[in-house]
Amino acid sequence: MYYFEDTTKKVHKDDLILPSSAMMYDGVYLEKMIDGYRTLAVTGREMLSLDIETQETQVGSIKLNQKLPARTIKVSYQLIGNDAKDIQKKYRQLMHLLYKESDVEIRFKDELDYHYHGQYRTTDDVRGDTNNIIASFEILCTDPKKYSVLLKTDGAITTYLPYHTAPEKIAVTIAAFGSLVITNGAKTIKITSYNLSAGDQVVFDFLKGKVFVNELDQTFLLDLESDFENFSIKEGQTVQCNNGKMTISYREVQL
């Protein structure tokens, strides 16, 4: 795949026609931040191989364990500069944008409804004798899964969820003075040793592992036998709440 730039015509960054596989890294397209940068191809977003541990037997083998390995996404790109000094300037810009000390959200133009979590890890060696460079770099996603936009429901789970899915948050506006019990039919989250008041806002934040009542951390109110840490949802379930109006926020998980 080749890309030719008309150097006689300047195009505003907001008017750029982005490649279908253009990467949005931590909220920005690299094409819109660096003149002369263009995504050529992306690999590593397709099927993911499994790590399956087996033990050989006299006939075949026995499966002992199955793991999902980290995902590596490889981005091939072209970078065009006016001269060697301009190329070095653009690589400083690129490194500034890519270098992070923790995972960021990563989206691709052809699938904006889903995102990965990852960070820049390594790059190809780059030729030093040209101002028109084609090379690649890699993004490491220690969590190999991709996540949909945030979905919300008042209890009925109708989304296709082929993999284990935990909610991000469950928010409840308490209806009457008393306890709170939330169940998916198999797992239960309970606050029964403390009476909540009508109008209280209770948020079970599964990402932080905390429970907030009126924006204050009140995790200690959870019953000890609650299934808060391993509460999950799946297609076809109806999550029920005994006291108040509930909103469940979650994301579809895909490989």
XYZ file of N, CA and C in Angstrom:
765
model
N 0.858 -1.190 0.000
C 0.000 0.000 0.000
C 0.889 1.232 0.000
N 0.625 2.212 -0.891
C 1.445 3.400 -0.996
C 0.598 4.648 -0.786
N 1.254 5.664 -0.276
C 0.578 6.927 -0.026
C 1.432 8.052 -0.580
N 0.859 8.897 -1.443
C 1.591 10.003 -2.051
C 1.018 11.317 -1.545
N 1.887 12.186 -1.080
C 1.458 13.470 -0.532
C 1.770 14.597 -1.504
N 0.765 15.425 -1.782
C 0.949 16.591 -2.634
C 1.524 17.710 -1.789
N 2.819 17.966 -1.938
C 3.469 18.967 -1.088
C 3.144 20.382 -1.511
N 2.436 20.555 -2.623
C 2.080 21.902 -3.074
C 0.753 22.369 -2.493
N 0.065 21.471 -1.804
C -1.234 21.827 -1.265
C -1.273 21.485 0.217
N -1.555 22.446 1.059
C -1.635 22.227 2.489
C -3.077 21.921 2.887
N -3.249 20.850 3.613
C -4.577 20.451 4.051
C -4.672 20.631 5.557
N -5.726 21.279 6.013
C -5.907 21.461 7.451
C -6.081 20.096 8.112
N -5.509 19.949 9.301
C -5.528 18.645 9.974
C -6.941 18.130 10.192
N -7.898 19.039 10.447
C -9.270 18.619 10.687
C -9.947 18.122 9.416
N -9.368 18.451 8.236
C -9.945 18.034 6.957
C -9.276 16.788 6.387
N -8.344 16.193 7.113
C -7.651 15.011 6.625
C -8.615 13.846 6.435
N -8.420 13.122 5.352
C -9.161 11.879 5.160
C -8.342 10.771 5.810
N -8.814 10.268 6.919
C -8.049 9.289 7.689
C -8.160 7.901 7.073
N -7.091 7.118 7.132
C -7.175 5.712 6.713
C -8.195 4.972 7.568
N -8.780 3.927 7.029
C -9.798 3.187 7.778
C -9.234 2.589 9.063
N -7.930 2.274 9.065
C -7.314 1.660 10.244
C -6.589 2.675 11.133
N -6.834 3.960 10.917
C -6.174 4.989 11.738
C -6.432 4.736 13.213
N -5.384 4.891 14.032
C -5.468 4.596 15.457
C -5.699 5.868 16.264
N -6.701 5.820 17.141
C -6.913 6.884 18.122
C -6.246 6.434 19.412
N -5.175 7.095 19.777
C -4.359 6.684 20.928
C -4.511 7.728 22.024
N -5.094 7.319 23.143
C -5.339 8.229 24.264
C -6.142 9.451 23.810
N -7.117 9.200 22.928
C -8.048 10.240 22.544
C -7.695 11.064 21.322
N -6.533 10.800 20.688
C -6.153 11.603 19.521
C -5.690 10.698 18.378
N -5.978 11.134 17.157
C -5.435 10.470 15.979
C -4.033 11.007 15.718
N -3.062 10.103 15.524
C -1.696 10.532 15.263
C -1.617 11.348 13.976
N -2.439 11.002 12.972
C -2.461 11.743 11.706
C -2.785 13.209 11.920
N -3.637 13.508 12.898
C -4.064 14.887 13.118
C -3.084 15.662 13.988
N -2.124 14.961 14.571
C -1.150 15.615 15.443
C 0.198 15.825 14.760
N 0.508 14.989 13.754
C 1.827 15.042 13.115
C 1.649 15.128 11.599
N 2.067 16.247 11.001
C 2.016 16.387 9.544
C 2.919 15.339 8.893
N 2.401 14.646 7.889
C 3.202 13.663 7.175
C 3.129 12.266 7.741
N 2.400 12.078 8.862
C 2.237 10.735 9.432
C 0.975 10.113 8.863
N 1.040 8.827 8.510
C -0.146 8.124 8.011
C -0.049 6.638 8.334
N -1.149 6.087 8.873
C -1.230 4.653 9.142
C -1.355 3.892 7.831
N -0.541 2.857 7.660
C -0.604 2.012 6.467
C -1.350 0.713 6.720
N -1.093 0.074 7.845
C -1.736 -1.207 8.142
C -1.650 -1.477 9.638
N -2.595 -2.258 10.122
C -2.616 -2.660 11.534
C -2.864 -4.159 11.596
N -2.047 -4.864 12.363
C -2.263 -6.289 12.585
C -2.310 -6.571 14.079
N -2.920 -7.709 14.429
C -3.004 -8.099 15.836
C -4.379 -7.897 16.438
N -5.332 -7.412 15.634
C -6.691 -7.206 16.139
C -7.606 -8.377 15.797
N -7.090 -9.344 15.084
C -7.926 -10.441 14.631
C -7.999 -11.523 15.702
N -8.090 -12.782 15.313
C -8.244 -13.881 16.263
C -7.047 -13.988 17.205
N -7.331 -14.348 18.432
C -6.302 -14.455 19.468
C -6.033 -15.927 19.765
N -4.758 -16.325 19.729
C -4.389 -17.701 20.074
C -4.487 -17.907 21.585
N -4.798 -19.104 21.995
C -4.900 -19.439 23.410
C -3.641 -20.163 23.882
N -3.306 -19.978 25.149
C -2.249 -20.768 25.787
C -2.925 -21.923 26.526
N -2.785 -23.128 25.999
C -3.408 -24.293 26.615
C -2.311 -25.214 27.137
N -2.349 -25.463 28.434
C -1.365 -26.339 29.080
C -1.929 -27.758 29.145
N -1.158 -28.716 28.658
C -1.622 -30.096 28.639
C -0.578 -31.030 29.235
N -1.024 -32.209 29.562
C -0.128 -33.268 30.023
C -0.344 -34.482 29.137
N 0.744 -34.987 28.560
C 0.627 -36.119 27.653
C 0.229 -37.384 28.412
N -0.600 -38.170 27.751
C -1.001 -39.469 28.294
C -0.669 -40.536 27.243
N -0.990 -41.769 27.554
C -0.709 -42.840 26.593
C -1.497 -42.651 25.302
N -2.653 -42.052 25.440
C -3.471 -41.741 24.261
C -3.822 -40.255 24.327
N -3.170 -39.443 23.504
C -3.477 -38.014 23.484
C -2.918 -37.284 24.680
N -3.702 -36.387 25.235
C -3.256 -35.582 26.370
C -4.449 -35.123 27.185
N -4.151 -34.616 28.384
C -5.180 -34.094 29.284
C -4.977 -32.578 29.391
N -6.039 -31.829 29.223
C -5.964 -30.377 29.358
C -5.887 -30.008 30.834
N -4.854 -29.242 31.204
C -4.660 -28.840 32.592
C -5.103 -27.408 32.856
N -4.872 -26.528 31.884
C -5.167 -25.109 32.122
C -5.304 -24.392 30.784
N -6.035 -23.309 30.798
C -6.197 -22.479 29.602
C -6.048 -21.016 29.980
N -5.223 -20.280 29.216
C -4.977 -18.873 29.514
C -5.155 -18.020 28.261
N -5.512 -16.771 28.488
C -5.542 -15.784 27.411
C -4.247 -14.991 27.477
N -3.404 -15.074 26.467
C -2.149 -14.303 26.502
C -2.388 -12.833 26.226
N -1.388 -12.015 26.490
C -1.462 -10.597 26.148
C -1.572 -10.449 24.636
N -2.104 -9.332 24.204
C -2.258 -9.048 22.778
C -1.214 -8.024 22.343
N -0.604 -8.236 21.182
C 0.323 -7.275 20.595
C -0.271 -6.744 19.298
N -0.445 -5.446 19.214
C -0.973 -4.798 18.017
C 0.182 -4.092 17.319
N 0.376 -4.409 16.055
C 1.462 -3.822 15.272
C 0.901 -2.789 14.301
N 1.437 -1.574 14.364
C 0.994 -0.480 13.502
C 2.110 -0.145 12.516
N 1.833 -0.339 11.234
C 2.774 0.071 10.186
C 2.372 1.460 9.706
N 3.359 2.322 9.501
C 3.054 3.719 9.197
C 4.056 4.288 8.201
N 3.708 5.437 7.661
C 4.609 6.212 6.814
C 4.783 7.587 7.452
N 6.015 8.084 7.439
C 6.305 9.413 7.963
C 7.141 10.170 6.934
N 6.612 11.292 6.470
C 7.279 12.107 5.449
C 7.724 13.426 6.072
N 8.977 13.800 5.832
C 9.507 15.067 6.319
C 10.162 15.854 5.206
N 10.432 17.130 5.461
C 11.081 17.984 4.463
C 12.567 17.684 4.346
N 13.176 17.344 5.483
C 14.605 17.062 5.514
C 14.890 16.274 6.787
N 16.161 15.964 7.034
C 16.535 15.147 8.186
C 16.139 15.814 9.503
N 16.301 17.128 9.582
C 15.949 17.853 10.807
C 14.447 17.770 11.074
N 13.658 17.900 10.006
C 12.198 17.834 10.144
C 11.757 16.439 10.573
N 12.398 15.401 10.024
C 12.072 14.024 10.415
C 12.335 13.815 11.900
N 13.480 14.286 12.386
C 13.800 14.128 13.805
C 12.791 14.857 14.686
N 12.352 16.021 14.244
C 11.341 16.769 14.991
C 10.037 15.969 15.080
N 9.651 15.354 13.955
C 8.404 14.593 13.936
C 8.508 13.321 14.767
N 9.690 12.715 14.822
C 9.844 11.538 15.681
C 9.787 11.919 17.158
N 10.259 13.110 17.492
C 10.109 13.568 18.878
C 8.626 13.737 19.214
N 7.872 14.276 18.264
C 6.428 14.419 18.467
C 5.770 13.054 18.633
N 6.147 12.111 17.771
C 5.552 10.784 17.824
C 5.851 10.099 19.149
N 7.090 10.186 19.596
C 7.460 9.559 20.865
C 6.743 10.225 22.030
N 6.580 11.542 21.953
C 5.869 12.270 23.010
C 4.424 11.783 23.114
N 3.804 11.520 21.953
C 2.410 11.068 21.953
C 2.268 9.620 22.407
N 3.223 8.776 22.033
C 3.097 7.344 22.311
C 3.559 6.948 23.708
N 4.545 7.645 24.250
C 5.111 7.222 25.533
C 4.121 7.471 26.672
N 3.768 6.411 27.381
C 2.887 6.484 28.549
C 3.435 5.552 29.626
N 3.133 5.847 30.852
C 3.581 4.990 31.948
C 2.497 4.027 32.409
N 1.332 4.105 31.780
C 0.253 3.157 32.070
C -0.614 3.017 30.831
N -1.519 2.053 30.846
C -2.366 1.800 29.692
C -3.263 2.991 29.380
N -3.532 3.170 28.099
C -4.475 4.189 27.648
C -5.533 3.514 26.783
N -6.577 4.247 26.488
C -7.634 3.723 25.631
C -7.210 3.836 24.173
N -7.416 2.759 23.420
C -6.998 2.707 22.021
C -8.191 2.290 21.163
N -8.497 3.112 20.161
C -9.580 2.818 19.226
C -9.048 2.861 17.803
N -9.794 2.266 16.885
C -9.456 2.303 15.476
C -10.658 2.802 14.694
N -10.384 3.581 13.667
C -11.442 4.280 12.935
C -12.486 3.332 12.369
N -12.079 2.125 11.985
C -13.037 1.193 11.404
C -13.845 0.415 12.442
N -13.638 0.705 13.731
C -14.369 0.004 14.791
C -14.426 0.886 16.040
N -15.008 2.062 15.895
C -14.986 3.045 16.972
C -15.858 2.655 18.162
N -16.758 1.686 17.978
C -17.628 1.266 19.082
C -16.901 0.376 20.089
N -15.656 -0.015 19.774
C -14.885 -0.858 20.684
C -13.523 -0.215 20.960
N -12.954 -0.541 22.107
C -11.622 -0.029 22.417
C -10.812 -1.082 23.167
N -9.494 -0.943 23.086
C -8.533 -1.754 23.826
C -7.891 -0.889 24.901
N -7.202 -1.534 25.825
C -6.358 -0.841 26.795
C -4.926 -1.330 26.564
N -4.013 -0.413 26.318
C -2.639 -0.812 26.065
C -1.707 0.373 26.047
N -0.424 0.118 25.761
C 0.553 1.192 25.670
C 1.676 0.804 24.715
N 2.301 1.834 24.164
C 3.422 1.641 23.254
C 4.530 0.856 23.942
N 5.129 -0.119 23.178
C 6.187 -0.938 23.765
C 7.491 -0.889 22.975
N 7.451 -1.077 21.679
C 8.696 -1.204 20.934
C 8.502 -0.734 19.502
N 9.637 -0.475 18.810
C 9.597 0.025 17.449
C 10.632 -0.674 16.575
N 10.396 -0.632 15.266
C 11.394 -1.089 14.295
C 12.596 -0.153 14.293
N 13.733 -0.649 13.807
C 14.825 0.247 13.445
C 14.371 1.078 12.245
N 14.758 2.356 12.238
C 14.323 3.273 11.190
C 15.520 3.677 10.334
N 15.348 3.645 9.015
C 16.432 4.059 8.113
C 16.780 5.534 8.345
N 18.051 5.841 8.261
C 18.498 7.209 8.483
C 18.903 7.931 7.217
N 18.605 7.333 6.043
C 19.060 7.931 4.784
C 17.903 8.380 3.899
N 16.737 8.609 4.487
C 15.587 9.016 3.692
C 14.662 9.900 4.516
N 13.912 10.747 3.831
C 12.913 11.586 4.481
C 11.502 11.038 4.263
N 11.418 9.858 3.693
C 10.143 9.195 3.461
C 10.256 7.798 4.063
N 9.811 7.665 5.302
C 10.076 6.461 6.091
C 8.830 5.584 6.188
N 9.019 4.300 6.001
C 7.977 3.309 6.270
C 8.526 2.366 7.336
N 7.825 2.281 8.450
C 8.290 1.462 9.578
C 7.075 1.035 10.400
N 7.312 0.506 11.584
C 6.206 0.056 12.430
C 6.589 0.143 13.900
N 5.572 0.130 14.744
C 5.774 0.042 16.195
C 4.704 -0.869 16.762
N 4.915 -1.310 18.012
C 3.995 -2.259 18.627
C 3.346 -1.688 19.880
N 2.095 -2.048 20.063
C 1.313 -1.707 21.244
C 1.074 -2.989 22.036
N 1.390 -2.988 23.318
C 1.149 -4.153 24.174
C -0.157 -3.962 24.933
N -1.073 -4.918 24.785
C -2.319 -4.932 25.545
C -2.248 -6.110 26.515
N -1.855 -5.842 27.749
C -1.771 -6.923 28.728
C -3.140 -7.548 28.973
N -4.190 -6.753 28.829
C -5.556 -7.272 28.791
C -5.907 -7.425 27.310
N -6.028 -8.664 26.810
C -6.219 -8.857 25.367
C -7.624 -8.560 24.868
N -8.564 -8.338 25.772
C -9.963 -8.168 25.383
C -10.223 -6.755 24.859
N -11.285 -6.630 24.074
C -11.724 -5.306 23.652
C -13.123 -5.064 24.207
N -13.434 -3.790 24.429
C -14.648 -3.428 25.154
C -15.511 -2.479 24.332
N -16.822 -2.645 24.442
C -17.752 -1.803 23.702
C -17.922 -0.459 24.397
N -18.703 0.415 23.771
C -19.114 1.648 24.435
C -19.921 1.259 25.669
N -20.096 2.192 26.589
C -20.792 1.905 27.834
C -22.279 1.669 27.566
N -22.782 0.543 28.077
C -24.191 0.173 27.937
C -24.868 0.280 29.297
N -26.175 0.558 29.289
C -26.905 0.697 30.549
C -28.231 -0.036 30.477
N -28.644 -0.590 31.616
C -29.921 -1.284 31.711
C -30.459 -1.146 33.132
N -31.778 -1.303 33.270
C -32.370 -1.273 34.606
C -32.507 -2.677 35.191
N -31.964 -3.670 34.489
C -31.979 -5.018 35.058
C -31.918 -6.134 34.040
N -32.597 -5.983 32.904
C -32.617 -7.047 31.895
C -31.340 -7.003 31.063
N -30.631 -8.126 31.013
C -29.387 -8.212 30.238
C -29.717 -8.887 28.909
N -29.805 -8.088 27.850
C -30.180 -8.604 26.534
C -29.009 -8.599 25.551
N -27.873 -8.019 25.943
C -26.703 -7.942 25.068
C -26.025 -9.306 24.966
N -25.502 -9.607 23.772
C -24.729 -10.835 23.582
C -23.418 -10.713 24.349
N -23.231 -11.574 25.344
C -22.033 -11.525 26.195
C -21.399 -12.920 26.228
N -20.554 -13.228 25.243
C -19.985 -14.575 25.171
C -18.902 -14.850 26.203
N -18.342 -13.804 26.813
C -17.252 -13.979 27.774
C -17.650 -13.411 29.129
N -16.923 -13.810 30.154
C -17.196 -13.340 31.510
C -17.212 -11.812 31.536
N -18.304 -11.250 32.061
C -18.473 -9.796 32.071
C -18.915 -9.326 33.445
N -18.147 -8.426 34.017
C -18.530 -7.797 35.278
C -19.057 -6.402 34.981
N -20.040 -5.924 35.720
C -20.497 -4.547 35.517
C -19.378 -3.567 35.861
N -19.456 -2.354 35.330
C -18.553 -1.307 35.794
C -19.123 -0.640 37.034
N -20.453 -0.382 36.992
C -21.110 0.222 38.152
C -22.550 -0.261 38.227
N -23.058 -0.330 39.437
C -24.488 -0.476 39.676
C -24.883 0.679 40.594
N -25.775 1.536 40.101
C -26.223 2.698 40.878
C -27.678 2.497 41.268
N -27.983 2.791 42.535
C -29.352 2.626 43.042
C -29.780 3.886 43.775
N -30.955 4.384 43.409
C -31.597 5.443 44.191
C -32.585 4.769 45.128
N -32.308 4.820 46.416
C -33.094 4.086 47.416
C -34.525 4.638 47.482
N -35.497 3.716 47.523
C -36.916 4.107 47.533
C -37.467 4.275 48.942
N -37.026 3.424 49.866
C -37.605 3.453 51.216
C -36.549 3.093 52.254
N -36.751 3.567 53.467
C -35.846 3.274 54.586
C -35.726 1.765 54.760
N -34.461 1.258 54.716
C -34.290 -0.173 54.898
C -33.021 -0.695 54.249
N -32.970 -1.984 54.003
C -31.791 -2.654 53.476
C -31.782 -2.616 51.944
N -30.694 -3.143 51.370
C -30.566 -3.202 49.921
C -30.000 -4.563 49.536
N -30.696 -5.236 48.626
C -30.254 -6.549 48.138
C -30.349 -6.539 46.605
N -29.240 -6.894 45.955
C -29.197 -6.986 44.494
C -28.761 -8.401 44.131
N -29.490 -9.040 43.219
C -29.148 -10.411 42.861
C -29.322 -10.654 41.364
N -28.466 -11.520 40.816
C -28.608 -11.944 39.422
C -29.176 -13.363 39.345
N -29.624 -13.877 40.478
C -30.163 -15.227 40.560
C -29.176 -16.228 41.101
N -27.877 -15.938 40.929
C -26.832 -16.834 41.421
C -25.949 -16.146 42.454
N -25.662 -14.881 42.234
C -24.827 -14.095 43.139
C -25.641 -12.945 43.730
N -25.264 -12.548 44.950
C -26.029 -11.519 45.647
C -25.097 -10.503 46.303
N -25.480 -9.232 46.215
C -24.783 -8.139 46.906
C -25.762 -7.574 47.932
N -25.306 -7.443 49.187
C -26.250 -7.058 50.242
C -25.675 -5.994 51.174
N -26.565 -5.081 51.551
C -26.323 -4.168 52.679
C -27.539 -4.336 53.581
N -27.406 -5.175 54.604
C -28.555 -5.490 55.473
C -28.334 -5.102 56.926
N -27.082 -4.825 57.308
C -26.812 -4.474 58.709
C -26.946 -2.970 58.945
N -27.309 -2.246 57.906
C -27.447 -0.789 57.990
C -28.666 -0.381 57.180
N -29.481 0.502 57.736
C -30.680 0.951 57.041
C -30.385 2.202 56.228
N -30.595 2.095 54.936
C -30.445 3.237 54.044
C -31.726 4.058 54.059
N -31.607 5.336 53.694
C -32.753 6.235 53.714
C -33.263 6.487 52.304
N -34.553 6.795 52.176
C -35.134 7.110 50.874
C -34.380 8.282 50.251
N -34.020 8.135 48.992
C -33.282 9.192 48.294
C -31.778 9.012 48.311
N -31.275 8.105 49.146
C -29.830 7.856 49.167
C -29.375 7.348 47.793
N -28.179 7.796 47.381
C -27.581 7.343 46.129
C -26.469 6.343 46.460
N -26.681 5.095 46.096
C -25.715 4.037 46.377
C -25.084 3.603 45.051
N -23.752 3.605 45.014
C -23.032 3.208 43.804
C -22.055 2.091 44.142
N -22.225 0.945 43.492
C -21.272 -0.152 43.595
C -20.300 0.011 42.432
N -19.089 0.438 42.725
C -18.081 0.708 41.697
C -17.160 -0.503 41.605
N -17.348 -1.324 40.565
C -16.601 -2.571 40.434
C -15.176 -2.329 39.941
N -14.938 -1.218 39.262
C -13.589 -0.902 38.808
C -12.701 -0.502 39.981
N -13.253 0.237 40.919
C -12.497 0.674 42.089
C -12.591 -0.312 43.240
N -13.575 -1.229 43.154
C -13.763 -2.183 44.244
C -14.300 -1.524 45.504
N -15.147 -0.510 45.319
C -15.662 0.243 46.468
C -17.168 0.484 46.340
N -17.780 0.795 47.468
C -19.199 1.138 47.509
C -19.332 2.556 48.055
N -20.074 3.381 47.326
C -20.252 4.776 47.729
C -21.721 5.030 48.068
N -21.942 5.724 49.177
C -23.283 6.163 49.559
C -23.249 7.680 49.616
N -24.033 8.299 48.744
C -24.035 9.767 48.640
C -22.610 10.300 48.442
N -21.853 9.607 47.561
C -20.499 9.961 47.131
C -19.432 9.749 48.198
N -19.784 9.165 49.337
C -18.810 8.853 50.383
C -18.490 7.353 50.346
N -17.227 7.018 50.545
C -16.810 5.622 50.552
C -17.384 4.930 51.791
N -18.316 4.017 51.549
C -18.970 3.275 52.630
C -18.883 1.764 52.368
N -17.737 1.342 51.848
C -17.570 -0.070 51.480
C -17.780 -0.989 52.679
N -17.489 -0.490 53.863
C -17.598 -1.307 55.079
C -19.044 -1.728 55.358
N -20.016 -1.084 54.713
C -21.421 -1.434 54.941
C -21.814 -2.752 54.282
N -21.019 -3.218 53.303
C -21.330 -4.474 52.626
C -21.373 -5.645 53.607
N -22.363 -6.513 53.462
C -22.374 -7.748 54.238
C -21.144 -8.579 53.880
N -20.561 -9.238 54.847
C -19.344 -10.015 54.622
C -19.549 -11.129 53.605
N -20.758 -11.689 53.544
C -21.008 -12.797 52.614
C -21.454 -12.314 51.232
N -21.389 -11.022 50.968
C -21.778 -10.509 49.653
C -20.822 -11.004 48.565
N -21.371 -11.114 47.335
C -20.584 -11.565 46.188
C -20.083 -10.382 45.358
N -19.763 -9.284 46.020
C -19.374 -8.068 45.313
C -18.157 -8.285 44.418
N -17.152 -8.987 44.907
C -15.901 -9.134 44.168
C -16.022 -10.077 42.970
N -16.993 -10.981 42.969
C -17.131 -11.908 41.843
C -18.520 -11.856 41.215
N -19.170 -10.694 41.336
C -20.483 -10.505 40.724
C -20.309 -10.285 39.225
N -21.068 -11.006 38.414
C -20.976 -10.866 36.957
C -22.364 -10.934 36.355
N -22.440 -10.608 35.079
C -23.715 -10.649 34.372
C -23.545 -11.453 33.088
N -24.643 -11.990 32.571
C -24.601 -12.700 31.299
C -25.939 -12.554 30.593
N -25.910 -12.788 29.295
C -27.099 -12.627 28.467
C -28.245 -13.496 28.988
N -29.432 -12.910 29.039
C -30.612 -13.642 29.475
C -30.949 -13.460 30.938
N -30.017 -12.918 31.726
C -30.284 -12.678 33.140
C -31.159 -11.445 33.331
N -31.855 -11.434 34.449
C -32.524 -10.226 34.915
C -32.022 -9.953 36.322
N -31.271 -8.880 36.470
C -30.743 -8.495 37.779
C -31.843 -7.743 38.516
N -32.065 -8.135 39.763
C -33.166 -7.558 40.535
C -32.658 -6.811 41.757
N -33.390 -5.764 42.109
C -33.067 -4.928 43.265
C -34.309 -4.826 44.137
N -34.155 -4.982 45.460
C -35.318 -5.015 46.346
C -35.754 -3.642 46.841
N -34.956 -2.590 46.555
C -35.278 -1.300 47.187
C -34.750 -0.136 46.352
N -35.539 0.296 45.378
C -35.159 1.496 44.648
C -35.013 1.295 43.151
N -34.617 2.372 42.488
C -34.412 2.376 41.034
C -32.945 2.096 40.742
N -32.694 1.100 39.927
C -31.327 0.628 39.682
C -30.924 0.865 38.234
N -29.646 1.241 38.026
C -29.058 1.345 36.695
C -27.743 0.584 36.695
N -27.618 -0.366 35.770
C -26.395 -1.160 35.632
C -25.628 -0.653 34.425
N -24.360 -0.285 34.622
C -23.490 0.170 33.544
C -22.455 -0.920 33.265
N -22.347 -1.320 31.996
C -21.419 -2.402 31.650
C -20.975 -2.263 30.199
N -20.013 -3.070 29.820
C -19.513 -3.077 28.451
C -19.517 -4.505 27.916
N -19.871 -4.626 26.649
C -19.730 -5.908 25.975
C -18.249 -6.227 25.840
N -17.874 -7.467 26.096
C -16.482 -7.888 26.026
C -16.317 -8.831 24.844
N -15.279 -8.571 24.015
C -14.989 -9.425 22.878
C -13.495 -9.712 22.831
N -13.117 -10.765 22.123
C -11.708 -11.077 21.893
C -11.325 -10.684 20.475
